[in-house]
Coordinates of C-alpha atoms in Angstrom, one line a residue:
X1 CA -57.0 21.6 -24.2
X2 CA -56.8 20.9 -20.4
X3 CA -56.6 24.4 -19.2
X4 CA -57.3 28.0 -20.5
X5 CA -54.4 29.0 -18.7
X6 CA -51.2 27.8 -16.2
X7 CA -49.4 29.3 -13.5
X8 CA -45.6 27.7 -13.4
X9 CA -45.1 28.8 -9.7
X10 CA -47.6 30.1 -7.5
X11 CA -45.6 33.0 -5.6
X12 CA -45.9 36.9 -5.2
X13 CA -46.2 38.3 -9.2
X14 CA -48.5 34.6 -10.1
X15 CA -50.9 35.6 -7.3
X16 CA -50.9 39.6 -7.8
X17 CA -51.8 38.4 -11.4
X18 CA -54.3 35.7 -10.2
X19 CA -56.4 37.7 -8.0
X20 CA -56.6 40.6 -10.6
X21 CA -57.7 38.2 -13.4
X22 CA -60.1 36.8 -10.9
X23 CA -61.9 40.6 -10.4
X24 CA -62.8 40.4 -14.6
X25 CA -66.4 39.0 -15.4
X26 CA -64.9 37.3 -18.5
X27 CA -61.2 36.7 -17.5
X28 CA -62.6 34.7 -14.4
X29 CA -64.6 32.4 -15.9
X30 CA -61.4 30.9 -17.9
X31 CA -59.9 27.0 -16.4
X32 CA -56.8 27.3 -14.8
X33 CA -54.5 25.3 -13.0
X34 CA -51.6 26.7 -10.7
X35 CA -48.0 24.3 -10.4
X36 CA -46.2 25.3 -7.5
X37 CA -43.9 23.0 -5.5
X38 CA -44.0 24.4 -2.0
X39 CA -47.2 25.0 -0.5
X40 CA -47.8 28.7 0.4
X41 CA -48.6 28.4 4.5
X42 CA -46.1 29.6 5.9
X43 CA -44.5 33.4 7.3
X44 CA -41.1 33.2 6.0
X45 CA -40.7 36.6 3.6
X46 CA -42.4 39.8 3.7
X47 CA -42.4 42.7 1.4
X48 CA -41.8 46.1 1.9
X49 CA -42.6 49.0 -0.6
X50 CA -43.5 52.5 -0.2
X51 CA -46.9 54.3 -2.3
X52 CA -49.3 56.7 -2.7
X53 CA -51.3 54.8 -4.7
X54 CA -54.6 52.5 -3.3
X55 CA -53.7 48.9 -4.2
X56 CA -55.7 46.2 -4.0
X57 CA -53.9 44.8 -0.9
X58 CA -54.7 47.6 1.4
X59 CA -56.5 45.5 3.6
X60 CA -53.6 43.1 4.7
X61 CA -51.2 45.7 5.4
X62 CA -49.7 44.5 8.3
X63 CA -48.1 47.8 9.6
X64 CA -47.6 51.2 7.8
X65 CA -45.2 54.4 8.7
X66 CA -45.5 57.8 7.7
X67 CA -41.9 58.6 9.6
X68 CA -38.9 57.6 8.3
X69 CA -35.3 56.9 9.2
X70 CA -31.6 57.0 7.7
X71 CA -28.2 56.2 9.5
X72 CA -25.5 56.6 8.8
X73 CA -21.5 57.4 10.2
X74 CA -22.3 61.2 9.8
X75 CA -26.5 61.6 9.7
X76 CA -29.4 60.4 11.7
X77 CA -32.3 61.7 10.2
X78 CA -36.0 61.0 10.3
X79 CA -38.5 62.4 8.0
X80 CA -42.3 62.5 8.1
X81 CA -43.4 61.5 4.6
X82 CA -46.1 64.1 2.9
X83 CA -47.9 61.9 -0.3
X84 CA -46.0 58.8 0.6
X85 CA -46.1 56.0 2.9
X86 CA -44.2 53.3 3.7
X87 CA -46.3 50.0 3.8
X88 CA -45.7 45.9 4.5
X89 CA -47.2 43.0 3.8
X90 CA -46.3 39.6 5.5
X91 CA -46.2 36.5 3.4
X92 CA -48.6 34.5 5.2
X93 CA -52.0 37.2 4.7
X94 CA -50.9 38.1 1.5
X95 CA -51.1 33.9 0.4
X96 CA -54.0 33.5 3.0
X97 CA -55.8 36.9 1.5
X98 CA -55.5 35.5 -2.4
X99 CA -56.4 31.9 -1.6
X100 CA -59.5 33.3 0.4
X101 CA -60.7 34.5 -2.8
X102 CA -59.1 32.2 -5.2
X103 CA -60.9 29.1 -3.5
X104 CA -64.6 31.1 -4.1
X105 CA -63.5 29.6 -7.7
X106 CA -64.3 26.1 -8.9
X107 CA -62.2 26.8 -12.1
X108 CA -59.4 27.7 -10.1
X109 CA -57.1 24.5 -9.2
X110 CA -53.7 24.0 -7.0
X111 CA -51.3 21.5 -7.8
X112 CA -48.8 20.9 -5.6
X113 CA -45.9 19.7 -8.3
X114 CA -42.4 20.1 -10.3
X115 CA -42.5 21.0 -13.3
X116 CA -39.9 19.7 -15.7
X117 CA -40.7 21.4 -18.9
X118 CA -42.7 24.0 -20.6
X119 CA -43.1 24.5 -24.5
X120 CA -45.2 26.0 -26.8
X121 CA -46.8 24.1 -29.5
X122 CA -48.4 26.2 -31.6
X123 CA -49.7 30.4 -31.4
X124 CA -52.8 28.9 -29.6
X125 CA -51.4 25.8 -27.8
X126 CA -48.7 25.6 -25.2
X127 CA -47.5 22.0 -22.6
X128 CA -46.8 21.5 -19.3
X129 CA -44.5 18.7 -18.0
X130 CA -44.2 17.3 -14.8
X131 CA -41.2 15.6 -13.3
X132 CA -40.9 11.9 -13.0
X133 CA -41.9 11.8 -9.4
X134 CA -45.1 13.4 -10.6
X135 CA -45.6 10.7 -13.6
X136 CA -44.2 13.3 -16.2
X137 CA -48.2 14.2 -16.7
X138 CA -48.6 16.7 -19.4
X139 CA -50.9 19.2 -19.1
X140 CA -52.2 21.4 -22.1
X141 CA -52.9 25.4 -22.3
X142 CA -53.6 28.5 -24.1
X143 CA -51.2 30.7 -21.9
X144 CA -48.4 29.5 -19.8
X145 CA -47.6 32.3 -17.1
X146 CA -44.3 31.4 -15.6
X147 CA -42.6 32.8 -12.7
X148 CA -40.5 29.7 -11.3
X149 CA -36.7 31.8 -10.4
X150 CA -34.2 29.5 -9.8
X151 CA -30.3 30.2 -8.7
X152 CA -29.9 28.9 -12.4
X153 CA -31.7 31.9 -13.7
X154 CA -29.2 34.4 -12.0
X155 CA -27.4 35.8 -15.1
X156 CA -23.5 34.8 -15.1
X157 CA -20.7 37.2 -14.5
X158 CA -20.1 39.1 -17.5
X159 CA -18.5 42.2 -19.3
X160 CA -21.9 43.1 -20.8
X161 CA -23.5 44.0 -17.7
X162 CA -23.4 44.4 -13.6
X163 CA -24.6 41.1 -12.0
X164 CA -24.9 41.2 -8.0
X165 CA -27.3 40.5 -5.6
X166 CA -29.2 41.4 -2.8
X167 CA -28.8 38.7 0.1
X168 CA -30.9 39.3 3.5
X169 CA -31.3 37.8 6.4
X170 CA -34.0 38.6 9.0
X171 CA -35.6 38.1 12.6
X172 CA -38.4 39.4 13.8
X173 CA -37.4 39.6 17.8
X174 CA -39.5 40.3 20.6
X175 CA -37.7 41.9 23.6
X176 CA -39.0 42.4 27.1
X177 CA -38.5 46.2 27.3
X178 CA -39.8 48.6 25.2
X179 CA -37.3 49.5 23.2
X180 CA -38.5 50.7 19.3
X181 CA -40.6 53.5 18.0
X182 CA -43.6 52.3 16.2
X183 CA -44.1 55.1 14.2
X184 CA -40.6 55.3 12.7
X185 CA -39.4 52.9 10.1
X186 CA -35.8 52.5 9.8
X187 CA -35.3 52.1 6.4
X188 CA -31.0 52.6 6.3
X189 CA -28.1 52.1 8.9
X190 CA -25.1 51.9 7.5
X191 CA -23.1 52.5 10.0
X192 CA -21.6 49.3 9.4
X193 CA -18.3 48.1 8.3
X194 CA -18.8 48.0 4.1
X195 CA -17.0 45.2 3.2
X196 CA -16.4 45.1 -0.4
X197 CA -19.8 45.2 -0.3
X198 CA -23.2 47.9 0.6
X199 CA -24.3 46.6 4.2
X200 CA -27.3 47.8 6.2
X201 CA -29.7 47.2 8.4
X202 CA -33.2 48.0 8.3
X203 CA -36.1 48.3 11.6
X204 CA -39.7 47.5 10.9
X205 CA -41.2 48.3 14.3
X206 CA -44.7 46.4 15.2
X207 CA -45.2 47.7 18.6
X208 CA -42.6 48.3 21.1
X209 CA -41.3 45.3 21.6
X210 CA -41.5 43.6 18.3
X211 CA -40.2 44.2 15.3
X212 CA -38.3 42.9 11.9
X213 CA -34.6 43.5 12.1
X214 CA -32.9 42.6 8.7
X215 CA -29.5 42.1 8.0
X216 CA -29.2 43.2 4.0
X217 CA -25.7 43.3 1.7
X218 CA -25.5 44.1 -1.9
X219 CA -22.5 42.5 -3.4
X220 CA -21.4 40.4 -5.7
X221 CA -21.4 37.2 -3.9
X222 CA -23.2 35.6 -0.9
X223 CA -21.7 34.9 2.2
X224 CA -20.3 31.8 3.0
X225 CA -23.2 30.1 5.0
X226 CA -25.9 31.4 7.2
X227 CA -23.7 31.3 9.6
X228 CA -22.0 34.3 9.0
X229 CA -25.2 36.2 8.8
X230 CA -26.9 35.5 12.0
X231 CA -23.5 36.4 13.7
X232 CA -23.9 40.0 12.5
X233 CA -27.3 40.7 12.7
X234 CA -27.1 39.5 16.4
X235 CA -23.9 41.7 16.8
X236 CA -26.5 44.6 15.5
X237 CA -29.0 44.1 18.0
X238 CA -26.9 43.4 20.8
X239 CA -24.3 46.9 20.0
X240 CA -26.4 48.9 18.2
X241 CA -30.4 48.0 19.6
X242 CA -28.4 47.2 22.5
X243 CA -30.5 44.3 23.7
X244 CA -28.6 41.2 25.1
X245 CA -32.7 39.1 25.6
X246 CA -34.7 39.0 22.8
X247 CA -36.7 36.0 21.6
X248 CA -36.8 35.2 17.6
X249 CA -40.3 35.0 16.9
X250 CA -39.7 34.5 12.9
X251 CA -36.9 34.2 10.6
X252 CA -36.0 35.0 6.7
X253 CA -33.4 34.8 4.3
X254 CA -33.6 35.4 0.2
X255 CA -31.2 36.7 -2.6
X256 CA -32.5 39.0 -5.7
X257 CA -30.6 39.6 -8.6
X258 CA -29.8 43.5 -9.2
X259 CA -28.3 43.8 -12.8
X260 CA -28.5 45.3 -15.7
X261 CA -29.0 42.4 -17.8
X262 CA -31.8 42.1 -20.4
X263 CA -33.5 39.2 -18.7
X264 CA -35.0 37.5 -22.1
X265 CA -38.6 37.3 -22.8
X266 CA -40.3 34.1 -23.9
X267 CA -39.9 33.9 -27.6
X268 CA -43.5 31.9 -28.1
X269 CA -46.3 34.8 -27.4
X270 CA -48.4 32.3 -25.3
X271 CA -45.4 31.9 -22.8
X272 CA -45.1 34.8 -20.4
X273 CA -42.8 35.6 -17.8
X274 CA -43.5 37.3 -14.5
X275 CA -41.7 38.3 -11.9
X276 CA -37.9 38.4 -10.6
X277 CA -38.1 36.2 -13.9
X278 CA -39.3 38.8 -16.0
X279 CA -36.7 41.4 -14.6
X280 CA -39.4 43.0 -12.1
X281 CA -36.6 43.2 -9.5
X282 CA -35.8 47.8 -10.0
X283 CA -32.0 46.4 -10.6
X284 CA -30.4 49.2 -8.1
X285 CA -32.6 48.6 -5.3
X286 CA -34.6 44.9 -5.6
X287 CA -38.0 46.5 -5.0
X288 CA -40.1 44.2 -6.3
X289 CA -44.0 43.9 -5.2
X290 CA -45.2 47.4 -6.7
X291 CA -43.2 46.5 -10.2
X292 CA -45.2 43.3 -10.1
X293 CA -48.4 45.2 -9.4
X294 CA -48.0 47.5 -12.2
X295 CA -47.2 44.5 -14.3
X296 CA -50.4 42.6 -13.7
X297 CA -52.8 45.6 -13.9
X298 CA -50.5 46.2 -17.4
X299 CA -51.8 42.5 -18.4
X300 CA -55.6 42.9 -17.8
X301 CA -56.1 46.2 -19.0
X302 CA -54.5 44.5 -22.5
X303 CA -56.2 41.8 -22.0
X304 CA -59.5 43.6 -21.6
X305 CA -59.1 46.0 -24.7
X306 CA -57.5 43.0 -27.2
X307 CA -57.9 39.9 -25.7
X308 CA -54.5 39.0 -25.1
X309 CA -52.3 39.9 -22.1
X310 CA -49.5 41.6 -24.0
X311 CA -49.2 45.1 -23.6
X312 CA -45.6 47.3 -24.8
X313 CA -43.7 48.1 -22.1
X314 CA -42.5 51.7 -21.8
X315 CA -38.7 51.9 -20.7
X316 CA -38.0 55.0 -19.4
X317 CA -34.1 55.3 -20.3
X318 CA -33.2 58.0 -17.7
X319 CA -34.1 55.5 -14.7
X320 CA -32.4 53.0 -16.8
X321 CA -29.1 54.9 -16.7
X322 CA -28.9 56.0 -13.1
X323 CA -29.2 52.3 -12.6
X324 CA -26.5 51.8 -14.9
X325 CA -24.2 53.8 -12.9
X326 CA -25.6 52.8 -8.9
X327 CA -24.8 49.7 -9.9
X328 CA -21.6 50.5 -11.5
X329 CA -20.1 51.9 -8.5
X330 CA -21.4 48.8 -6.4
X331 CA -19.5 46.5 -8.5
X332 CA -16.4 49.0 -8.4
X333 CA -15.8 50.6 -5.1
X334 CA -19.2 49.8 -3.0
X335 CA -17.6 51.7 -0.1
X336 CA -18.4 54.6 -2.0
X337 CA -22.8 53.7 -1.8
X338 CA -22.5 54.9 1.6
X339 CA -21.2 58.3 1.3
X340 CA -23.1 58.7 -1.7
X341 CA -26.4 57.9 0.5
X342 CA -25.3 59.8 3.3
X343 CA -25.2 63.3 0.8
X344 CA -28.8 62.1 -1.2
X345 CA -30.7 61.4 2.0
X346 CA -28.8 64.5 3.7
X347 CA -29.6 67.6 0.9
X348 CA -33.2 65.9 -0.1
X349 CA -36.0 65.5 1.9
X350 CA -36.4 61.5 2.5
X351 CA -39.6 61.1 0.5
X352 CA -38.2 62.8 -2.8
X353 CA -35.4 60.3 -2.5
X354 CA -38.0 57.5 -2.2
X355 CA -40.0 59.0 -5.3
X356 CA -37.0 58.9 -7.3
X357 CA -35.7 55.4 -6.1
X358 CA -39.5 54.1 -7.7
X359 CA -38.9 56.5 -10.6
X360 CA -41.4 59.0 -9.9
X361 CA -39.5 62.1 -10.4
X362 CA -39.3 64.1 -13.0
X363 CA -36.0 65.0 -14.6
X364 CA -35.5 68.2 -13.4
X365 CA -35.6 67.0 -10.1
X366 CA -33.4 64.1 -10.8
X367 CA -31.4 66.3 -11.8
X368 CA -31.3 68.4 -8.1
X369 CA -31.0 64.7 -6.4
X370 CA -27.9 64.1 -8.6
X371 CA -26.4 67.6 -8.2
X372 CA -26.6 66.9 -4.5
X373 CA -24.4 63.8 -4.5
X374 CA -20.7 63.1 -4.9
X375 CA -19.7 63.7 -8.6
X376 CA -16.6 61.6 -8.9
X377 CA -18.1 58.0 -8.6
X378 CA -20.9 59.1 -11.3
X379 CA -18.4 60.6 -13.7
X380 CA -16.3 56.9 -13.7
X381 CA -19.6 55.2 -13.8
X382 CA -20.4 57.6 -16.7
X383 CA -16.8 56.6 -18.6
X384 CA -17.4 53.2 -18.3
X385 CA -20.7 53.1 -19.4
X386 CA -19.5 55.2 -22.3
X387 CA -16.3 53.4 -23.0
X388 CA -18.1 50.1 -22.5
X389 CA -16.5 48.9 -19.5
X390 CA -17.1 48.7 -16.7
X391 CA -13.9 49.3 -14.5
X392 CA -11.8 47.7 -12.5
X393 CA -12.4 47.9 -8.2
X394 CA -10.6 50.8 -6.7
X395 CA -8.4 48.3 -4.2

């Protein structure tokens, strides 16, 4: 055996795990080897997510808010957030922060590589295979923990289930004047044109000239090339920020899947799947980095206990529906996201939308959210999901 354990990719749910497993006595003393093929030093995603909980990535939080904002054509409204608050974490310290503590490790190894292949052999031995420009080494494990996501991994359109995706596409401007409110994040404004598709922008304010504007759609297909992107979210900032000078600091683009679909576990117990892989990606939203969290602290406390890092997951089926039917009516008539977010975000406060968006609320409260929305799209969602189908668009 080469390895107690490998890491097929090295991003967000890998390291969350990695630096976890590294805070055991026993779990850290194990051989492992991580295979990624880009090298994490650059600043070119960031994740957003909103807590009350300590995590153990406190310290890098690059900014934090405890106002919030929605837009939209018929609501501007800003909450200050009681339990909650609304945190990010840039790519660059999160990587920097792990491999700080990572590289105290001499059993800890990088491999900058592409792997080609992964297989179990047997209950307690599982292979690695590199790619022909890497020799086609093989390398040998107990545990293969693999969070590679490729667009091939995207499930395919299907009558079974709602496939779409979140596709974003970010600056972070400086301008000369100060323009934006560092204590307020902007976390909706949709007063944009929804074009067969949920379209928003979002304002992560830094300081009063800096912040992350991001263009974000969910629909069923991307646009046709960056292109289209950076002309509106430079239409934003120039009609809605109203700044003609800014300078682009930092840039980002990605796509998450939000679906519905069962994304399939390893069959072999000694391959594991994390991350947008594993389905972490909440399938109405795309919120990721806390599902991850929850996932790795999931893995050691099993792993602790039994010795294995395989715990039962615990579905909870309400949150599960309401998915069902968000995305439903985003696949259908996504015009109708906006109105419905406009009446949620209007007869809640801000924070008990947020609780229930991370499937924190209970279900009498679920049900107050949903009694405060429009009941028509819900009871077609509801029809389909009954009938098993899923409807046809509404133009």
């Amino acid at each position: 055996m080469d390895y107690d354990i490998i890491f097929t990719g090295g991003g967000a749910a890998a390291l969350i795990l990695l630096y976890k497993l590294s805070k055991d006595e026993n779990l850290s003393q194990k051989k492992i080897l991580v295979i990624d093929k880009e090298k994490k030093n650059i600043n070119n995603r960031s994740w957003s997510f909103w807590t009350n909980q300590k995590t153990d990535f406190d310290k890098i939080v690059y900014k934090e808010w405890q106002k919030v904002r929605f837009i939209a054509p018929k609501i501007d409204k800003i909450d200050t957030l009681n339990s909650l608050k609304y945190k990010m974490i840039r790519g660059i310290d999160f990587y920097n922060f792990v491999n700080a503590r990572l590289s105290k490790f001499e059993n800890i190894e990088f491999l900058q590589a592409e792997v080609s292949e992964i297989k179990s052999i047997s209950d307690t031995e599982a292979e690695v295979k590199l790619t022909s420009e890497f020799e086609n080494r093989i390398f040998k494990t107990e545990y293969i923990f693999d969070s590679r996501f490729t667009k091939e991994d995207i499930p395919p359109k299907s009558n079974e289930y709602h496939s779409l995706l979140q596709h974003f596409f970010g600056y972070v401007i400086e301008t000369d004047e100060p323009i934006f409110d560092t204590k307020v994040a902007q976390l909706f404004d949709m007063r944009l044109p929804q074009r067969n598709a949920v379209e928003f922008v979002y304002i992560l304010p830094f300081s009063p000239t800096k912040a992350l504007v991001e263009y974000t759609l969910f629909s069923g297909q991307l646009l046709e090339n960056k292109e289209f992107y950076k002309v509106r979210l430079e239409s934003y900032i120039t009609t809605k920020i109203k700044v003609k000078d800014f300078k682009i600091l930092e840039e980002e683009y990605g796509v998450i899947p939000m679906t519905d679909f069962k994304f399939e576990q390893s069959k072999a117990k000694n391959i594991i799947y994390l991350g947008t892989k594993a389905g972490r990606a909440k399938p109405s939203t795309g919120y990721a980095f806390l599902r991850m969290y929850r996932d790795a602290e999931n893995r050691i406390n099993a792993w602790q206990k039994t010795g294995k890092p395989h715990y039962e997951e615990k579905f909870n089926k309400q949150f599960e529906t309401y998915d069902k039917m968000i995305l439903n009516i985003m696949e259908r008539n996504p015009e109708d996201i906006q109105r419905i977010f406009t009446e949620m975000f209007q007869n809640n406060s801000i924070e008990r939308v947020l609780l229930f968006l991370d499937e924190q609320t209970d279900f009498l409260t679920d049900l107050k959210i949903m009694a405060s929305v429009p009941s028509a799209p819900f009871l077609t969602s509801i029809k389909n999901l009954v009938t098993g189908k899923k409807g046809e668009k509404l133009h």
